[in-house]
XYZ file of C-alpha atoms in Angstrom:
456
model
C 2.839 13.527 -18.572
C 0.623 11.953 -21.897
C -2.707 10.020 -21.325
C -5.275 8.257 -23.006
C -8.335 10.242 -22.846
C -12.010 9.223 -23.561
C -14.042 11.940 -24.644
C -17.825 11.041 -24.333
C -20.328 13.514 -25.773
C -23.694 12.754 -28.344
C -22.294 15.732 -30.218
C -19.824 15.144 -32.680
C -18.998 19.103 -32.702
C -18.118 18.900 -29.088
C -16.144 15.582 -29.215
C -14.348 17.253 -32.061
C -13.342 20.462 -30.211
C -12.202 18.789 -26.729
C -10.300 16.404 -29.049
C -8.181 19.346 -31.052
C -7.472 20.879 -27.475
C -5.998 17.369 -26.231
C -3.841 16.209 -29.331
C -2.404 19.179 -29.187
C -0.803 18.975 -25.769
C -0.315 15.421 -26.874
C -2.551 13.480 -25.363
C -3.982 10.310 -27.069
C -7.928 10.668 -27.812
C -10.542 7.753 -27.916
C -14.384 8.719 -28.555
C -17.513 7.588 -27.619
C -21.105 9.177 -28.282
C -23.483 7.273 -26.091
C -22.800 5.814 -22.441
C -22.867 1.769 -23.423
C -20.187 2.449 -25.615
C -17.983 4.468 -23.327
C -18.507 1.851 -20.496
C -17.309 -0.884 -23.314
C -14.108 1.010 -24.030
C -13.693 1.589 -20.313
C -14.029 -1.935 -19.493
C -11.359 -2.823 -22.011
C -9.084 -0.615 -20.263
C -8.456 1.924 -23.106
C -8.811 5.179 -21.401
C -6.781 6.760 -18.241
C -9.118 9.733 -18.104
C -12.910 10.073 -18.740
C -14.578 13.662 -20.131
C -17.988 12.593 -19.686
C -21.153 14.621 -21.078
C -23.822 14.814 -18.717
C -26.771 15.370 -20.626
C -26.819 12.134 -23.232
C -29.775 10.254 -25.051
C -30.745 7.017 -23.071
C -28.390 6.582 -20.808
C -27.268 9.815 -19.029
C -23.346 10.601 -17.719
C -24.626 10.459 -14.237
C -25.427 6.620 -14.861
C -22.399 5.904 -16.648
C -20.391 7.400 -14.088
C -22.356 5.248 -11.470
C -21.390 2.142 -13.096
C -18.090 2.870 -13.771
C -17.168 3.298 -10.021
C -19.953 0.411 -8.891
C -17.458 -2.079 -11.040
C -14.364 -2.987 -9.433
C -12.651 -3.039 -13.027
C -13.382 0.480 -13.623
C -14.025 1.816 -10.306
C -10.317 3.709 -10.302
C -10.794 5.607 -13.514
C -10.982 8.909 -12.842
C -13.849 10.821 -14.104
C -14.606 14.493 -15.225
C -18.329 15.559 -15.959
C -18.285 18.216 -18.859
C -21.687 19.750 -19.129
C -23.074 23.314 -19.515
C -25.273 22.762 -16.070
C -23.948 24.857 -13.308
C -25.948 24.725 -10.335
C -24.776 23.334 -7.249
C -27.226 20.595 -7.211
C -25.635 19.689 -10.695
C -22.197 19.100 -9.405
C -23.701 17.505 -6.404
C -25.469 15.416 -8.498
C -22.358 14.375 -10.509
C -20.107 14.237 -7.148
C -22.599 11.553 -5.895
C -22.662 9.552 -8.957
C -18.772 9.187 -8.283
C -17.373 12.246 -10.557
C -14.085 13.526 -9.466
C -14.597 16.946 -10.837
C -17.132 18.863 -12.814
C -16.016 21.415 -15.885
C -18.874 23.789 -17.071
C -18.890 24.328 -20.718
C -17.461 26.938 -22.406
C -14.735 24.921 -20.908
C -11.270 27.123 -19.525
C -8.741 25.112 -21.351
C -6.346 26.087 -18.682
C -8.390 24.213 -16.598
C -8.691 21.371 -18.518
C -5.440 20.633 -19.034
C -4.746 21.200 -15.317
C -7.301 18.687 -14.186
C -6.434 15.813 -17.021
C -2.864 15.655 -15.687
C -3.372 15.889 -12.356
C -5.865 12.989 -12.759
C -3.602 11.005 -15.227
C -0.742 11.002 -12.798
C -2.992 9.997 -10.208
C -4.379 7.131 -12.398
C -0.945 5.953 -13.475
C -0.023 5.977 -9.531
C -3.334 3.534 -9.193
C -2.428 1.271 -11.954
C 0.475 0.086 -10.536
C -0.649 -0.674 -7.260
C -3.596 -2.303 -9.285
C -1.407 -4.425 -11.099
C 0.650 -6.030 -8.334
C -2.947 -6.435 -6.314
C -4.238 -8.382 -9.327
C -0.669 -10.391 -9.627
C -1.435 -11.272 -6.211
C -4.754 -12.849 -6.486
C -3.460 -16.198 -6.528
C -2.274 -15.929 -3.071
C -5.411 -16.688 -1.321
C -5.787 -13.212 -0.275
C -9.281 -11.619 -0.420
C -10.207 -9.618 -3.972
C -8.497 -6.766 -3.254
C -10.151 -4.606 -6.148
C -13.670 -5.451 -4.929
C -12.428 -4.605 -1.744
C -11.300 -1.611 -2.281
C -14.113 -0.456 -4.878
C -16.859 -1.096 -1.499
C -14.963 1.892 0.071
C -17.619 4.583 1.272
C -15.348 7.222 2.171
C -17.166 7.844 5.565
C -15.662 8.415 9.171
C -13.131 10.247 7.949
C -10.469 12.108 9.702
C -10.334 16.100 8.561
C -7.723 18.646 9.146
C -9.019 22.319 8.207
C -6.350 24.811 7.552
C -8.241 28.010 7.937
C -7.548 31.177 9.456
C -10.964 32.742 9.075
C -12.917 31.757 11.981
C -16.707 32.192 10.735
C -15.725 30.175 7.259
C -13.934 27.211 9.240
C -17.030 27.044 11.823
C -19.630 26.507 9.076
C -17.440 23.985 6.855
C -16.732 22.287 10.300
C -20.088 22.027 11.077
C -21.569 20.803 7.657
C -18.539 17.867 7.731
C -18.920 16.837 11.007
C -22.169 15.422 9.896
C -19.580 12.607 8.278
C -16.626 12.828 9.541
C -14.367 13.931 12.834
C -12.851 17.278 11.856
C -9.938 19.657 13.424
C -9.218 23.123 13.100
C -6.126 24.568 12.474
C -4.888 28.381 12.080
C -1.141 28.397 11.691
C 0.970 26.547 9.124
C 3.697 25.276 10.806
C 0.935 24.097 13.747
C -0.712 22.614 10.493
C 2.361 20.815 9.600
C 3.342 19.144 13.120
C -0.465 17.928 13.107
C -0.369 16.221 9.792
C 3.018 14.431 10.068
C 1.878 13.292 13.561
C -1.342 12.499 13.230
C -3.363 10.224 10.704
C -5.446 12.473 8.879
C -7.718 11.126 5.688
C -7.498 14.808 4.254
C -6.473 18.249 4.450
C -8.717 21.357 3.728
C -6.667 24.342 2.938
C -7.701 28.080 2.137
C -5.588 29.735 -0.516
C -6.578 32.363 1.704
C -4.529 32.023 4.548
C -2.942 35.222 5.940
C -0.410 33.834 8.166
C 1.648 31.788 5.246
C 1.846 30.983 1.587
C -0.377 28.339 0.898
C 1.728 27.148 -1.752
C 4.609 27.354 0.528
C 2.736 24.797 2.957
C 1.573 21.854 -0.162
C 5.106 21.958 -1.107
C 6.204 21.214 2.459
C 3.127 18.562 2.707
C 4.454 16.619 -0.735
C 7.949 16.662 0.445
C 7.224 14.644 3.159
C 7.071 10.640 2.838
C 4.429 10.329 5.233
C 2.320 12.817 3.604
C 3.173 11.960 0.095
C -0.291 10.618 -0.700
C -2.589 12.686 1.839
C -5.492 14.179 -0.143
C -5.554 18.211 -0.431
C -8.641 20.096 -0.962
C -7.932 23.768 -1.721
C -10.281 26.442 -1.258
C -10.034 29.734 -3.797
C -12.277 32.955 -4.170
C -12.454 32.835 -7.815
C -12.015 29.912 -10.630
C -9.676 32.167 -12.397
C -6.980 32.074 -9.204
C -3.905 31.079 -10.945
C -2.916 29.555 -7.790
C -5.457 26.862 -8.267
C -3.607 25.180 -11.279
C -0.233 25.465 -9.704
C -1.554 23.807 -6.691
C -3.199 20.847 -9.004
C 0.448 20.546 -10.806
C 1.924 20.331 -7.307
C -0.021 17.674 -6.396
C -3.383 19.081 -5.193
C -6.149 16.776 -5.723
C -9.269 18.599 -5.435
C -10.545 22.572 -5.244
C -13.597 24.342 -4.296
C -14.345 27.883 -5.140
C -16.588 30.069 -2.723
C -19.063 30.628 -1.213
C -18.774 26.952 -0.629
C -21.817 24.805 -0.902
C -22.101 22.294 2.142
C -23.385 19.427 0.178
C -20.642 19.531 -2.392
C -17.885 20.297 0.107
C -19.105 17.049 1.793
C -19.101 15.156 -1.098
C -15.603 16.374 -2.747
C -13.885 15.829 0.980
C -16.065 11.813 1.034
C -14.970 11.385 -2.661
C -11.298 11.865 -1.764
C -11.298 9.761 1.780
C -12.742 7.053 -0.811
C -9.932 7.266 -3.251
C -7.301 7.482 -0.253
C -8.481 4.316 1.299
C -8.955 2.712 -1.868
C -5.191 3.135 -2.727
C -4.313 2.076 1.219
C -6.055 -0.952 0.315
C -4.379 -2.043 -2.519
C -1.046 -0.695 -0.502
C -2.310 -3.297 2.207
C -2.710 -5.845 -0.363
C 0.958 -5.595 -1.988
C 2.372 -5.638 1.545
C 0.483 -9.109 2.623
C 1.358 -10.577 -0.713
C 4.759 -9.787 -0.519
C 5.043 -11.044 3.299
C 3.402 -14.027 1.794
C 6.087 -14.639 -0.456
C 8.568 -14.771 1.804
C 7.353 -15.535 5.445
C 6.489 -18.828 6.946
C 2.489 -18.503 7.570
C 2.652 -21.127 10.688
C 5.793 -19.748 12.510
C 5.952 -16.420 10.756
C 9.867 -16.714 9.712
C 11.255 -16.175 6.809
C 10.608 -18.991 4.540
C 13.202 -21.307 2.377
C 12.991 -18.699 -0.415
C 13.829 -16.008 1.493
C 16.644 -17.704 3.042
C 18.045 -18.782 -0.115
C 18.136 -15.399 -1.884
C 19.624 -13.724 0.922
C 22.237 -16.297 2.114
C 23.563 -15.790 -1.467
C 23.516 -11.760 -1.082
C 25.036 -12.338 2.660
C 27.784 -14.267 0.946
C 28.902 -12.504 -1.651
C 29.464 -9.456 1.068
C 31.011 -10.912 3.770
C 33.328 -13.116 1.669
C 34.501 -9.984 -0.525
C 35.298 -8.162 2.926
C 36.813 -10.966 4.486
C 34.052 -11.664 7.312
C 32.929 -15.020 8.107
C 29.525 -15.994 7.363
C 28.150 -18.982 10.011
C 25.107 -21.224 8.955
C 23.396 -23.332 11.630
C 20.987 -26.059 10.859
C 18.671 -27.245 13.431
C 16.194 -30.101 13.166
C 14.000 -31.067 16.256
C 14.537 -34.453 17.329
C 11.776 -37.008 17.107
C 9.435 -34.552 16.220
C 7.084 -37.136 14.199
C 6.778 -39.107 17.444
C 5.312 -35.717 19.061
C 2.668 -35.276 16.496
C 1.840 -39.109 16.294
C 1.612 -38.851 20.210
C -0.153 -35.440 20.814
C -1.627 -34.620 17.409
C -0.734 -32.011 14.751
C -2.364 -29.013 16.393
C 0.351 -29.547 19.399
C 3.295 -30.392 16.895
C 2.271 -26.705 15.167
C 2.562 -25.390 19.026
C 6.171 -26.907 19.029
C 7.276 -25.078 15.907
C 5.481 -21.825 17.142
C 7.086 -21.797 20.466
C 10.777 -23.088 18.671
C 10.631 -20.293 16.246
C 10.318 -17.816 19.062
C 12.955 -19.000 21.198
C 15.409 -18.950 18.350
C 14.204 -15.345 17.513
C 15.239 -14.420 21.173
C 18.551 -16.314 21.035
C 19.760 -14.549 17.852
C 20.796 -10.975 17.089
C 18.626 -8.345 14.590
C 21.034 -9.041 11.887
C 20.808 -12.412 11.837
C 18.438 -14.414 9.294
C 16.058 -16.765 10.884
C 13.911 -19.069 8.533
C 11.986 -22.540 8.879
C 13.598 -24.771 5.921
C 10.852 -27.191 5.783
C 9.083 -29.356 8.313
C 10.924 -29.411 11.564
C 14.091 -27.910 10.143
C 15.230 -23.941 11.145
C 18.296 -22.663 9.713
C 19.870 -19.520 11.028
C 22.280 -17.330 9.079
C 24.793 -15.073 11.109
C 27.148 -12.718 9.346
C 29.961 -11.705 10.865
C 30.336 -14.677 12.654
C 33.813 -16.669 13.439
C 33.416 -20.469 14.617
C 33.655 -20.044 18.031
C 31.088 -17.687 18.346
C 28.621 -19.809 16.422
C 29.239 -22.313 18.518
C 28.240 -20.842 21.441
C 25.087 -19.153 19.717
C 24.168 -23.105 18.585
C 24.706 -24.333 22.547
C 22.825 -21.645 23.701
C 19.580 -22.373 21.419
C 20.132 -26.135 22.228
C 19.947 -25.397 25.890
C 16.583 -22.792 25.523
C 14.961 -25.641 23.866
C 16.091 -28.357 26.148
C 15.828 -27.036 29.578
C 12.036 -25.231 29.369
C 9.636 -27.568 28.489
C 7.368 -26.113 25.760
C 3.763 -25.005 26.472
C 1.280 -26.090 24.394
C -2.702 -26.718 23.849
C -3.257 -22.988 25.028
C -1.275 -23.840 27.875
C -3.255 -26.915 29.051
C 0.019 -29.224 29.083
C 4.231 -28.990 28.377
C 6.088 -31.092 26.119
C 9.854 -32.010 26.086
C 11.707 -31.153 23.268
C 15.154 -31.452 22.091
C 17.268 -30.327 18.772
C 20.178 -31.576 17.097
C 22.445 -28.478 15.499
C 24.882 -28.572 12.443
C 27.207 -25.289 12.102
C 29.466 -24.572 9.081
C 31.557 -21.360 8.601
C 32.624 -20.044 5.282
C 36.095 -21.571 4.103
C 37.785 -22.071 0.591
C 35.188 -25.085 0.361
C 32.440 -23.868 1.348
C 32.448 -19.921 -0.477
C 28.688 -20.317 -1.412
C 25.382 -20.510 -0.178
C 24.952 -23.810 -1.425
C 28.156 -24.931 -0.201
C 27.601 -23.630 3.088
C 24.653 -25.106 3.759
C 25.665 -28.801 2.428
C 28.714 -28.794 5.142
C 26.178 -27.414 7.958
C 23.643 -30.563 6.951
C 26.327 -32.980 7.152
C 27.147 -31.513 10.669
C 23.713 -32.038 11.121
C 23.667 -35.313 10.058
C 26.378 -36.119 12.280
C 25.173 -34.691 15.335
C 21.832 -37.035 14.874
C 24.098 -39.724 14.404
C 25.970 -39.293 17.639
C 22.644 -39.319 19.942
C 20.787 -36.017 18.888
C 20.469 -33.084 21.450
C 23.876 -31.843 20.693
C 25.820 -29.395 18.132
C 28.163 -30.589 15.901
C 30.405 -28.352 13.382
C 31.483 -29.159 10.113
C 35.108 -30.305 9.920
């Protein structure tokens, strides 16, 4: 895939060299020669991956990275530090600033391109989640981008897949300062544990003797439950071709032995933080979708969802000659309940009515709060006599058992009127069916309430 890569370096020759390598592989390149200029470009959303030189006058690369990762609008941007510095302390400083990787000059071209492609894929996925999160910001949910950016990646659950006992023990001891660590030496058992337990990251040795580690990576990525699990691999040398193969397969990061304990902690914590960032955005998306289709008081589906699904239901069932029945229910004298007992009691009644409706219908039926004290039940593949039986069961369940309200402190007697309609030539659309059921409800109220009436 292609992507927009921002190269940040105060030496023009370095920019030209990286630009030539990236444009040859059809990446779009944006350049900046200072930290403030880079921050402006990132804030405007003009790049997908940042290649950031460390040693720059004024604002150095570490400070640029810290500012990018601290801002909700840019915290998701992948940052690769590019520098001649290669000591463990230099790499650690970059990772602690929030960098996703650290490439040392002279840069290996294969490592550069593989890493940029890998990070661009991750950025593309995150962009989709962010766009949906931003679009749901008007629904009254907490700011998902700010919440996600505040994640620190601590107290994660790590599975270490390593069959060298001494190495496994050393890494486990280092990681246990910040995370819960479990060790597995066999690939099949590792797959089982990963699929059954909610790990935050898997650390996998490419030197496994008992299995092909690339095969294990492939199996992990093929499993829907583990598709978003961060994987960090351990290699003996940076020249190991399996590193680049693993990154292409979806591995998130890698470490070269001998492993520096602080770098291990920093890279694992970074992966956990990024995983939780995406989880926050996914949770926000799920919550916003629920708000769009669920009534907040009763947790039933709302009017919008019912109308959308009823049209689809009618099309499917009418096409195959099956009947669809619709019940429209209205709580009798509900205004009096609110006036006598207060709106809190009225809300309790609505919630309890919703629960009784759930208990009275099948899993395939759609139960919705249509508005106020009115509820609708859409029943696919249901003939009139069956709909009549269900409606009477619902009416009886409401009438016979008083509603417990105010936290169990008192009860309220409630009744309901119900209108029924079933698909016919005169009611072959959702709107027509609802009008017939609503007319039947009106007839039930005219007949004295607390009864069931079917459309003629």
